[in-house]
Amino acid sequence: MAIHEACGVFGVVCPEPADVGRIVYYGLYALQHRGQESCGIVVNDDGVFASHKDLGLVGEVFNRDILDRLPRGTMAVGHTRYGTTGAASRRNCQPIEVNHQKGHMALAHNGNLSNAAELRDKLELSGAIFHTTSDTETIAYIVTGERLTAPSIEEALSRAMKCLEGAYSLVLMSPQKLICARDPRGFRPLCYGRLPDGGYVAASESCALRAVGAEFIRDLEPGEILIFQNGEVTSRREHCGKYRPTPCIFEYIYFSRPDSVIDGVSVHAARLRAGELLAREHPAEADVVVGVPDSGLDAALGYSRASGIPYGIGLIKNKYIGRTFIAPGQEHRLDQVRLKLSAVEETVAGKRVVLVDDSIVRGTTSGRISSLLREAGAREIHLRVSAPPFLNPCYYGTDIDSQENLIACCHSSEEIARVIGVDTLGYLPVSALRQLTGSPFCCDACFTGHYPTTVPSDLRKDRFECC
Ligand code: SF4
């Protein structure tokens, strides 16, 4: 599995000066799965911003000294990032900080604007000079431009939202306010909760609220803007109901943590359901059901429960392989998958195995996992995938790639099974996706090609990076 979500956002506001940098640090740790390339924290100390951002995991970028050097304050925002072009760069680290005519702001963004190229071209033609390749800077430019005539930063953001298309969950900090916004289609999640001391936190996922001891209040509605100021929370809904919400279905299948609840639906429960539906659609004569860690485990449990085939721990993941892991070069002839995963012989030897994974992109990783199981003595392998085949790129903040890199675009299921080396292969049908969340609407464009927005005319996904 080689798909990446492209960012997690977190914000906190407290009634009195507090160690808000540390609160964000713990929140970002819980959102690490949403982005492992870079991270950053900006603290608001009575209107003065102090920040630390760098390439690396949260645990690599921040240490005790760095956290101690961040001042106490009443607000802070943070970000974990995965850039989609691979050009890891410090200048693209977030939150972005901007000085403008009416003050300054820090902005953290999860998502990708589907009209980013068009907006950036327009800004560049009017003289704007960009310092990053991320579309978050485009959002910052438009908001600060609107702020010149708008009576408040939230009004400027609301005006900016009229021209933004695509996916954006934002956490914005001004000297006086913390502001959160979710795009009118609600592609990416965003929720908020209350801290025991009366403060508030906002985060991409509810797991990050729990991590800092906050009580979940609710998800932001698609199109909603929330303003936190002087202990009050104000909601603006002028962009709500503008479009039919189309939250990303792949958040449930793969991106989000299973202990998160998004728009009222438990990610763990959605994955169990995917496994159950998969068992009904693609039954198999088998002895054991094995999930590919981590995000295939819940669906494997669902498959096992629905089919009555025992669940087994057949693959173990090395949890300590992170971004800094030095991949073996050609001369070592070592397989990266082998270093990350190993098969449990006890579970699979001599058995007919149902292997459950959350997706197949190029097929390379699935092929290596099937080899591991064969070497450990698996007699048969029946691969079941808890998502439909990827047929289209994503323009809303993930790195699901162009069609030439998606194996399902040019091979039938039988051909893919042969390439991967499994006996049978079954995908979750598109028609089952709605049952995962119980909602009749979601974005499933990477499976169906039905994009909820117009997609860029320049189909090069890497023209700009997303966040
Ligand atoms: Fe999610 Fe796929 Fe839609 Fe992208 S295209 S937002 S990954 S469902």
Short mmCIF file of C-alpha atoms and ligand atoms in Angstrom, two decimals:
data_model
loop_
_atom_site.label_atom_id
_atom_site.label_comp_id
_atom_site.label_asym_id
_atom_site.label_seq_id
_atom_site.Cartn_x
_atom_site.Cartn_y
_atom_site.Cartn_z
CA MET A 1 0.00 0.00 0.00
CA ALA A 2 1.60 3.27 -1.03
CA ILE A 3 -1.12 5.87 -0.83
CA HIS A 4 -0.67 8.91 1.28
CA GLU A 5 -3.08 11.33 2.82
CA ALA A 6 -1.77 14.80 2.49
CA CYS A 7 -2.02 16.45 5.87
CA GLY A 8 -3.46 16.76 9.33
CA VAL A 9 -4.40 20.05 10.99
CA PHE A 10 -4.74 20.97 14.64
CA GLY A 11 -5.55 24.17 16.56
CA VAL A 12 -6.00 25.08 20.21
CA VAL A 13 -7.30 28.14 22.04
CA CYS A 14 -7.11 28.54 25.84
CA PRO A 15 -8.70 31.06 28.22
CA GLU A 16 -5.32 31.87 29.87
CA PRO A 17 -1.73 31.63 28.61
CA ALA A 18 -0.73 27.96 28.65
CA ASP A 19 1.79 25.58 27.14
CA VAL A 20 -0.25 25.49 23.93
CA GLY A 21 2.75 24.38 21.84
CA ARG A 22 2.84 21.11 23.79
CA ILE A 23 -0.91 20.57 23.37
CA VAL A 24 -0.47 20.89 19.61
CA TYR A 25 2.56 18.58 19.73
CA TYR A 26 0.45 15.82 21.33
CA GLY A 27 -2.36 16.48 18.86
CA LEU A 28 0.04 16.20 15.93
CA TYR A 29 1.39 12.93 17.28
CA ALA A 30 -2.15 11.53 17.02
CA LEU A 31 -2.38 12.84 13.43
CA GLN A 32 1.01 11.53 12.33
CA HIS A 33 -0.62 8.96 10.02
CA ARG A 34 -2.00 11.85 7.89
CA GLY A 35 1.44 13.15 6.93
CA GLN A 36 5.00 12.04 7.65
CA GLU A 37 7.06 14.38 5.53
CA SER A 38 7.11 17.53 7.63
CA CYS A 39 5.35 19.20 10.53
CA GLY A 40 5.16 22.49 12.34
CA ILE A 41 3.68 24.46 15.21
CA VAL A 42 2.96 28.20 15.43
CA VAL A 43 2.22 29.66 18.89
CA ASN A 44 0.40 32.95 19.43
CA ASP A 45 1.88 34.75 22.42
CA ASP A 46 -0.32 37.81 22.87
CA GLY A 47 -0.37 38.55 19.16
CA VAL A 48 3.29 37.67 18.56
CA PHE A 49 3.83 34.46 16.62
CA ALA A 50 6.67 32.01 17.33
CA SER A 51 7.10 28.87 15.27
CA HIS A 52 9.11 25.76 14.63
CA LYS A 53 8.74 23.72 11.44
CA ASP A 54 10.92 21.18 9.72
CA LEU A 55 11.07 18.04 7.61
CA GLY A 56 10.49 14.83 9.51
CA LEU A 57 8.13 13.06 11.86
CA VAL A 58 6.70 14.92 14.87
CA GLY A 59 9.06 12.99 17.15
CA GLU A 60 12.06 13.94 14.97
CA VAL A 61 11.23 17.63 14.47
CA PHE A 62 10.35 18.39 18.10
CA ASN A 63 12.30 17.55 21.20
CA ARG A 64 12.05 18.77 24.80
CA ASP A 65 14.36 21.77 24.19
CA ILE A 66 12.46 22.96 21.13
CA LEU A 67 9.12 22.64 22.92
CA ASP A 68 10.56 24.48 25.95
CA ARG A 69 11.71 27.31 23.68
CA LEU A 70 8.22 27.84 22.27
CA PRO A 71 6.54 30.54 24.38
CA ARG A 72 3.37 30.02 26.38
CA GLY A 73 0.35 31.52 24.68
CA THR A 74 -3.41 31.42 24.33
CA MET A 75 -3.52 29.91 20.85
CA ALA A 76 -1.50 27.66 18.59
CA VAL A 77 -1.90 25.81 15.30
CA GLY A 78 -0.07 22.81 13.93
CA HIS A 79 0.25 20.70 10.82
CA THR A 80 1.59 17.35 9.65
CA ARG A 81 2.26 17.15 5.96
CA TYR A 82 2.76 14.73 3.14
CA GLY A 83 3.61 16.49 -0.14
CA THR A 84 2.54 14.68 -3.27
CA THR A 85 5.41 15.43 -5.61
CA GLY A 86 8.15 13.94 -3.48
CA ALA A 87 10.12 17.19 -3.53
CA ALA A 88 10.36 17.45 0.23
CA SER A 89 11.15 21.05 0.95
CA ARG A 90 11.39 23.16 4.10
CA ARG A 91 9.68 26.07 2.38
CA ASN A 92 6.54 23.98 1.98
CA CYS A 93 6.33 23.17 5.70
CA GLN A 94 3.15 24.39 7.38
CA PRO A 95 1.51 26.21 9.07
CA ILE A 96 2.20 28.99 6.58
CA GLU A 97 2.80 32.39 8.24
CA VAL A 98 1.83 35.55 6.41
CA ASN A 99 2.26 39.22 7.25
CA HIS A 100 -0.32 41.37 5.54
CA GLN A 101 -1.53 44.92 5.60
CA LYS A 102 -4.04 44.30 8.42
CA GLY A 103 -1.84 42.08 10.59
CA HIS A 104 -0.58 38.52 10.34
CA MET A 105 -1.93 35.01 10.25
CA ALA A 106 -0.86 31.38 10.34
CA LEU A 107 -2.67 28.86 8.14
CA ALA A 108 -2.76 25.06 8.17
CA HIS A 109 -4.54 23.23 5.36
CA ASN A 110 -5.64 19.67 4.62
CA GLY A 111 -6.89 19.01 1.11
CA ASN A 112 -6.20 20.16 -2.40
CA LEU A 113 -7.87 22.86 -4.45
CA SER A 114 -9.07 21.46 -7.76
CA ASN A 115 -8.83 24.98 -9.28
CA ALA A 116 -5.41 25.73 -7.74
CA ALA A 117 -3.66 26.20 -11.10
CA GLU A 118 -6.27 28.62 -12.38
CA LEU A 119 -6.25 30.67 -9.16
CA ARG A 120 -2.47 30.78 -9.02
CA ASP A 121 -2.16 31.82 -12.67
CA LYS A 122 -4.58 34.68 -12.00
CA LEU A 123 -2.65 35.80 -8.92
CA GLU A 124 0.71 35.58 -10.69
CA LEU A 125 -0.61 37.63 -13.59
CA SER A 126 -1.61 40.30 -11.10
CA GLY A 127 1.90 40.38 -9.66
CA ALA A 128 1.84 37.83 -6.83
CA ILE A 129 5.13 36.09 -6.12
CA PHE A 130 4.85 32.64 -4.56
CA HIS A 131 7.39 31.27 -2.15
CA THR A 132 6.09 27.72 -2.01
CA THR A 133 4.65 25.20 -4.45
CA SER A 134 1.71 24.46 -2.18
CA ASP A 135 -1.83 25.62 -2.87
CA THR A 136 -2.11 26.68 0.79
CA GLU A 137 -0.19 29.79 -0.16
CA THR A 138 -2.82 30.48 -2.83
CA ILE A 139 -5.51 30.34 -0.14
CA ALA A 140 -3.43 32.65 2.08
CA TYR A 141 -3.02 35.15 -0.79
CA ILE A 142 -6.74 35.23 -1.52
CA VAL A 143 -7.72 35.58 2.16
CA THR A 144 -5.24 38.41 2.77
CA GLY A 145 -6.35 40.11 -0.47
CA GLU A 146 -9.98 39.99 0.69
CA ARG A 147 -8.92 41.23 4.13
CA LEU A 148 -8.00 44.59 2.60
CA THR A 149 -11.70 45.42 2.23
CA ALA A 150 -13.39 42.94 4.59
CA PRO A 151 -14.28 44.11 8.11
CA SER A 152 -12.85 40.97 9.74
CA ILE A 153 -10.59 38.01 9.00
CA GLU A 154 -13.55 35.59 9.08
CA GLU A 155 -15.40 37.74 6.53
CA ALA A 156 -12.25 37.73 4.38
CA LEU A 157 -12.12 33.93 4.63
CA SER A 158 -15.81 33.65 3.75
CA ARG A 159 -15.30 35.83 0.67
CA ALA A 160 -12.25 33.78 -0.30
CA MET A 161 -14.27 30.57 -0.05
CA LYS A 162 -16.45 31.79 -2.93
CA CYS A 163 -13.61 31.17 -5.36
CA LEU A 164 -11.99 28.10 -3.79
CA GLU A 165 -12.96 24.78 -5.42
CA GLY A 166 -12.09 21.35 -4.11
CA ALA A 167 -10.96 20.08 -0.75
CA TYR A 168 -9.91 22.27 2.16
CA SER A 169 -10.15 21.83 5.88
CA LEU A 170 -8.46 24.90 7.34
CA VAL A 171 -7.26 26.07 10.72
CA LEU A 172 -6.33 29.76 10.64
CA MET A 173 -4.90 31.84 13.48
CA SER A 174 -4.93 35.64 13.62
CA PRO A 175 -3.57 37.65 16.58
CA GLN A 176 -7.05 37.59 18.20
CA LYS A 177 -8.91 34.59 16.77
CA LEU A 178 -8.71 30.94 15.90
CA ILE A 179 -10.84 30.16 12.85
CA CYS A 180 -11.67 26.79 11.30
CA ALA A 181 -13.39 26.12 8.00
CA ARG A 182 -14.45 23.06 6.04
CA ASP A 183 -15.11 23.22 2.31
CA PRO A 184 -18.79 23.12 1.24
CA ARG A 185 -18.50 19.53 -0.01
CA GLY A 186 -16.80 18.35 3.19
CA PHE A 187 -14.15 16.28 1.39
CA ARG A 188 -11.78 16.17 4.38
CA PRO A 189 -12.81 15.79 8.02
CA LEU A 190 -12.60 18.53 10.65
CA CYS A 191 -14.04 18.49 14.16
CA TYR A 192 -13.73 20.35 17.44
CA GLY A 193 -13.97 19.71 21.15
CA ARG A 194 -13.61 21.28 24.58
CA LEU A 195 -10.67 21.05 26.96
CA PRO A 196 -11.33 20.58 30.69
CA ASP A 197 -10.02 24.14 31.40
CA GLY A 198 -12.62 25.71 29.09
CA GLY A 199 -10.33 25.93 26.04
CA TYR A 200 -11.17 24.48 22.63
CA VAL A 201 -9.32 22.33 20.15
CA ALA A 202 -9.99 21.66 16.48
CA ALA A 203 -8.48 18.73 14.61
CA SER A 204 -8.64 16.72 11.42
CA GLU A 205 -9.76 13.67 13.37
CA SER A 206 -11.45 12.98 16.68
CA CYS A 207 -8.56 10.70 17.76
CA ALA A 208 -6.46 13.87 18.20
CA LEU A 209 -9.08 15.46 20.46
CA ARG A 210 -9.01 12.44 22.74
CA ALA A 211 -5.21 12.46 22.76
CA VAL A 212 -5.18 15.89 24.43
CA GLY A 213 -8.03 15.10 26.84
CA ALA A 214 -10.64 17.14 24.95
CA GLU A 215 -14.28 16.19 24.83
CA PHE A 216 -15.60 15.85 21.27
CA ILE A 217 -18.32 18.40 20.50
CA ARG A 218 -19.04 17.85 16.82
CA ASP A 219 -17.76 17.81 13.25
CA LEU A 220 -17.85 21.06 11.33
CA GLU A 221 -20.61 21.01 8.75
CA PRO A 222 -19.47 21.12 5.13
CA GLY A 223 -19.12 24.85 4.34
CA GLU A 224 -19.12 25.94 7.98
CA ILE A 225 -16.74 28.53 9.46
CA LEU A 226 -16.16 28.45 13.22
CA ILE A 227 -14.67 31.41 15.05
CA PHE A 228 -13.15 31.05 18.53
CA GLN A 229 -12.64 34.36 20.32
CA ASN A 230 -12.73 35.42 23.98
CA GLY A 231 -14.12 32.05 25.10
CA GLU A 232 -17.02 32.28 22.59
CA VAL A 233 -17.59 30.02 19.60
CA THR A 234 -19.48 31.53 16.65
CA SER A 235 -20.61 29.62 13.61
CA ARG A 236 -21.08 31.06 10.13
CA ARG A 237 -23.02 28.96 7.68
CA GLU A 238 -23.38 31.03 4.54
CA HIS A 239 -21.50 28.37 2.52
CA CYS A 240 -23.40 25.42 4.06
CA GLY A 241 -25.88 23.67 1.78
CA LYS A 242 -24.29 25.19 -1.31
CA TYR A 243 -23.52 21.74 -2.71
CA ARG A 244 -24.43 18.19 -1.87
CA PRO A 245 -21.74 17.07 0.62
CA THR A 246 -19.35 14.50 -0.83
CA PRO A 247 -16.95 13.45 1.94
CA CYS A 248 -14.08 11.24 0.82
CA ILE A 249 -15.04 7.57 1.21
CA PHE A 250 -11.37 6.59 1.31
CA GLU A 251 -11.00 8.35 4.67
CA TYR A 252 -13.04 5.45 6.07
CA ILE A 253 -11.36 2.70 4.06
CA TYR A 254 -7.78 3.74 4.60
CA PHE A 255 -6.68 7.26 5.56
CA SER A 256 -8.19 7.87 8.99
CA ARG A 257 -7.38 6.13 12.22
CA PRO A 258 -9.87 3.40 13.16
CA ASP A 259 -10.52 5.02 16.55
CA SER A 260 -11.77 8.21 14.87
CA VAL A 261 -15.42 9.01 14.26
CA ILE A 262 -16.08 11.14 11.18
CA ASP A 263 -19.44 12.76 10.49
CA GLY A 264 -21.02 10.44 13.04
CA VAL A 265 -19.58 7.23 11.57
CA SER A 266 -16.89 5.18 13.30
CA VAL A 267 -13.98 4.43 10.97
CA HIS A 268 -13.51 1.05 12.65
CA ALA A 269 -17.19 0.18 12.14
CA ALA A 270 -17.03 1.24 8.46
CA ARG A 271 -14.02 -1.04 7.91
CA LEU A 272 -15.70 -3.97 9.66
CA ARG A 273 -18.70 -3.46 7.38
CA ALA A 274 -16.42 -3.39 4.32
CA GLY A 275 -15.04 -6.78 5.37
CA GLU A 276 -18.52 -8.21 5.95
CA LEU A 277 -19.74 -6.99 2.54
CA LEU A 278 -16.60 -8.37 0.92
CA ALA A 279 -17.27 -11.79 2.48
CA ARG A 280 -20.76 -11.79 0.99
CA GLU A 281 -19.63 -10.60 -2.44
CA HIS A 282 -16.53 -12.76 -2.69
CA PRO A 283 -16.75 -15.83 -0.46
CA ALA A 284 -13.80 -18.21 -0.35
CA GLU A 285 -13.20 -21.76 0.80
CA ALA A 286 -10.44 -21.09 3.30
CA ASP A 287 -8.98 -21.94 6.72
CA VAL A 288 -7.89 -18.54 8.02
CA VAL A 289 -8.46 -14.81 7.38
CA VAL A 290 -5.37 -12.61 7.62
CA GLY A 291 -5.31 -8.79 7.41
CA VAL A 292 -2.48 -6.66 6.05
CA PRO A 293 -1.43 -4.33 8.90
CA ASP A 294 -2.54 -1.77 9.77
CA SER A 295 -5.55 -0.63 7.79
CA GLY A 296 -6.49 -4.11 6.47
CA LEU A 297 -6.96 -5.57 9.96
CA ASP A 298 -10.44 -4.24 10.72
CA ALA A 299 -11.82 -5.37 7.35
CA ALA A 300 -10.21 -8.80 7.87
CA LEU A 301 -12.04 -9.09 11.18
CA GLY A 302 -15.29 -8.17 9.41
CA TYR A 303 -14.64 -10.79 6.72
CA SER A 304 -13.93 -13.40 9.36
CA ARG A 305 -17.09 -12.63 11.34
CA ALA A 306 -19.32 -12.69 8.25
CA SER A 307 -17.78 -15.83 6.73
CA GLY A 308 -17.21 -17.82 9.93
CA ILE A 309 -13.59 -18.45 8.85
CA PRO A 310 -11.25 -17.97 11.85
CA TYR A 311 -9.27 -14.74 12.06
CA GLY A 312 -5.51 -15.13 12.48
CA ILE A 313 -2.47 -12.90 12.95
CA GLY A 314 -0.61 -13.89 9.80
CA LEU A 315 1.48 -10.79 9.15
CA ILE A 316 3.53 -8.74 11.59
CA LYS A 317 4.59 -5.18 10.87
CA ASN A 318 7.83 -3.63 12.08
CA LYS A 319 6.43 -0.52 13.76
CA TYR A 320 9.76 1.26 13.89
CA ILE A 321 10.29 1.78 10.17
CA GLY A 322 9.57 5.46 9.61
CA ARG A 323 10.49 8.21 7.20
CA THR A 324 14.16 8.11 8.21
CA PHE A 325 14.46 4.41 7.37
CA ILE A 326 17.27 3.99 4.85
CA ALA A 327 15.87 1.82 2.09
CA PRO A 328 18.28 -0.87 0.87
CA GLY A 329 20.10 -0.04 -2.37
CA GLN A 330 20.35 -2.29 -5.44
CA GLU A 331 23.56 -3.91 -4.19
CA HIS A 332 21.85 -5.40 -1.14
CA ARG A 333 19.05 -6.99 -3.17
CA LEU A 334 16.78 -6.69 -0.17
CA ASP A 335 13.07 -6.27 -0.43
CA GLN A 336 11.65 -3.28 1.49
CA VAL A 337 8.33 -5.06 2.08
CA ARG A 338 10.25 -7.91 3.72
CA LEU A 339 11.87 -5.47 6.13
CA LYS A 340 8.51 -3.96 7.01
CA LEU A 341 6.37 -7.11 7.16
CA SER A 342 6.92 -10.74 8.02
CA ALA A 343 4.63 -13.73 7.84
CA VAL A 344 3.68 -15.85 10.86
CA GLU A 345 4.32 -19.43 9.77
CA GLU A 346 2.27 -20.85 12.62
CA THR A 347 -0.84 -19.10 11.24
CA VAL A 348 -0.47 -19.73 7.50
CA ALA A 349 1.60 -22.90 6.92
CA GLY A 350 -0.40 -25.52 5.04
CA LYS A 351 -3.50 -23.27 5.11
CA ARG A 352 -5.84 -21.76 2.56
CA VAL A 353 -5.53 -18.07 3.42
CA VAL A 354 -7.96 -15.20 2.79
CA LEU A 355 -5.70 -12.15 2.68
CA VAL A 356 -7.51 -8.83 3.24
CA ASP A 357 -5.94 -5.53 2.16
CA ASP A 358 -7.44 -2.06 1.74
CA SER A 359 -6.35 -1.38 -1.83
CA ILE A 360 -4.10 -2.28 -4.73
CA VAL A 361 -2.26 0.53 -6.48
CA ARG A 362 0.53 -0.80 -8.68
CA GLY A 363 0.31 -4.35 -7.40
CA THR A 364 3.99 -4.51 -6.40
CA THR A 365 3.43 -4.54 -2.63
CA SER A 366 0.57 -7.04 -2.86
CA GLY A 367 2.83 -9.32 -4.94
CA ARG A 368 5.55 -9.20 -2.31
CA ILE A 369 3.11 -9.92 0.51
CA SER A 370 1.77 -12.92 -1.37
CA SER A 371 5.38 -14.18 -1.80
CA LEU A 372 5.93 -13.82 1.96
CA LEU A 373 2.87 -15.93 2.68
CA ARG A 374 3.83 -18.59 0.11
CA GLU A 375 7.31 -18.85 1.61
CA ALA A 376 5.73 -19.29 5.03
CA GLY A 377 3.83 -22.26 3.62
CA ALA A 378 0.41 -20.83 2.63
CA ARG A 379 -1.28 -23.42 0.37
CA GLU A 380 -3.71 -21.03 -1.31
CA ILE A 381 -4.09 -17.23 -1.17
CA HIS A 382 -7.42 -15.53 -1.85
CA LEU A 383 -6.87 -11.78 -1.89
CA ARG A 384 -9.88 -9.66 -0.91
CA VAL A 385 -9.65 -5.88 -1.24
CA SER A 386 -11.87 -3.66 0.92
CA ALA A 387 -12.09 -0.99 -1.80
CA PRO A 388 -13.04 -1.06 -5.50
CA PRO A 389 -10.24 -0.94 -8.11
CA PHE A 390 -8.52 2.45 -8.47
CA LEU A 391 -9.20 3.72 -11.98
CA ASN A 392 -8.73 7.50 -11.68
CA PRO A 393 -6.43 9.99 -9.97
CA CYS A 394 -7.54 11.99 -6.92
CA TYR A 395 -7.46 15.80 -7.07
CA TYR A 396 -8.60 16.38 -3.51
CA GLY A 397 -5.53 15.95 -1.36
CA THR A 398 -4.13 12.45 -1.77
CA ASP A 399 -1.46 11.00 -4.00
CA ILE A 400 -3.64 8.47 -5.83
CA ASP A 401 -1.76 8.67 -9.04
CA SER A 402 -2.24 9.08 -12.75
CA GLN A 403 -3.87 6.21 -14.60
CA GLU A 404 -0.67 4.73 -16.05
CA ASN A 405 0.42 3.89 -12.48
CA LEU A 406 -2.84 2.20 -11.47
CA ILE A 407 -2.71 -1.52 -12.28
CA ALA A 408 -6.50 -1.87 -12.51
CA CYS A 409 -6.60 0.61 -15.40
CA CYS A 410 -5.03 -1.83 -17.82
CA HIS A 411 -5.52 -5.30 -16.30
CA SER A 412 -8.55 -7.46 -15.51
CA SER A 413 -8.93 -8.95 -12.02
CA GLU A 414 -7.74 -12.33 -13.36
CA GLU A 415 -4.63 -10.75 -14.86
CA ILE A 416 -3.90 -8.85 -11.63
CA ALA A 417 -4.30 -12.07 -9.61
CA ARG A 418 -1.74 -13.73 -11.89
CA VAL A 419 0.69 -10.79 -11.63
CA ILE A 420 0.39 -10.69 -7.84
CA GLY A 421 0.57 -14.46 -7.49
CA VAL A 422 -2.71 -15.13 -5.70
CA ASP A 423 -5.29 -17.83 -6.46
CA THR A 424 -8.32 -15.54 -6.57
CA LEU A 425 -8.92 -11.81 -6.26
CA GLY A 426 -12.09 -9.97 -5.25
CA TYR A 427 -12.71 -6.23 -4.80
CA LEU A 428 -15.43 -4.47 -2.86
CA PRO A 429 -17.96 -3.39 -5.50
CA VAL A 430 -18.65 0.33 -5.99
CA SER A 431 -22.32 -0.37 -5.17
CA ALA A 432 -21.28 -1.37 -1.62
CA LEU A 433 -19.48 1.90 -0.82
CA ARG A 434 -22.62 3.72 0.30
CA GLN A 435 -23.24 1.03 2.90
CA LEU A 436 -19.96 1.77 4.66
CA THR A 437 -21.20 5.08 6.03
CA GLY A 438 -24.95 4.76 5.54
CA SER A 439 -24.90 8.09 3.67
CA PRO A 440 -26.20 8.12 0.10
CA PHE A 441 -23.48 10.56 -0.97
CA CYS A 442 -19.72 10.51 -0.89
CA CYS A 443 -16.80 11.17 -3.18
CA ASP A 444 -15.79 7.94 -4.92
CA ALA A 445 -14.15 9.56 -7.93
CA CYS A 446 -10.94 7.54 -7.80
CA PHE A 447 -13.09 4.43 -8.31
CA THR A 448 -15.85 5.78 -10.57
CA GLY A 449 -14.45 8.88 -12.29
CA HIS A 450 -17.47 10.88 -11.08
CA TYR A 451 -15.69 13.96 -9.78
CA PRO A 452 -17.81 16.26 -7.62
CA THR A 453 -16.02 19.35 -9.04
CA THR A 454 -14.51 20.21 -12.38
CA VAL A 455 -11.05 18.72 -12.47
CA PRO A 456 -7.93 20.58 -13.61
CA SER A 457 -7.47 20.95 -17.35
CA ASP A 458 -3.75 20.42 -16.75
CA LEU A 459 -3.90 16.81 -15.69
CA ARG A 460 -0.37 16.72 -14.32
CA LYS A 461 -1.08 16.08 -10.67
CA ASP A 462 2.30 17.41 -9.68
CA ARG A 463 1.95 20.83 -11.19
CA PHE A 464 1.47 22.06 -7.65
CA GLU A 465 1.73 20.13 -4.48
CA CYS A 466 -1.28 19.54 -2.33
CA CYS A 467 -1.64 19.62 1.37
FE1 SF4 B 1 -11.24 10.37 -1.63
FE2 SF4 B 1 -10.92 9.09 -3.95
FE3 SF4 B 1 -12.52 11.25 -3.78
FE4 SF4 B 1 -9.85 11.51 -3.57
S1 SF4 B 1 -11.03 10.85 -5.39
S2 SF4 B 1 -11.41 12.51 -2.31
S3 SF4 B 1 -9.33 9.61 -2.45
S4 SF4 B 1 -12.79 9.22 -2.78
#
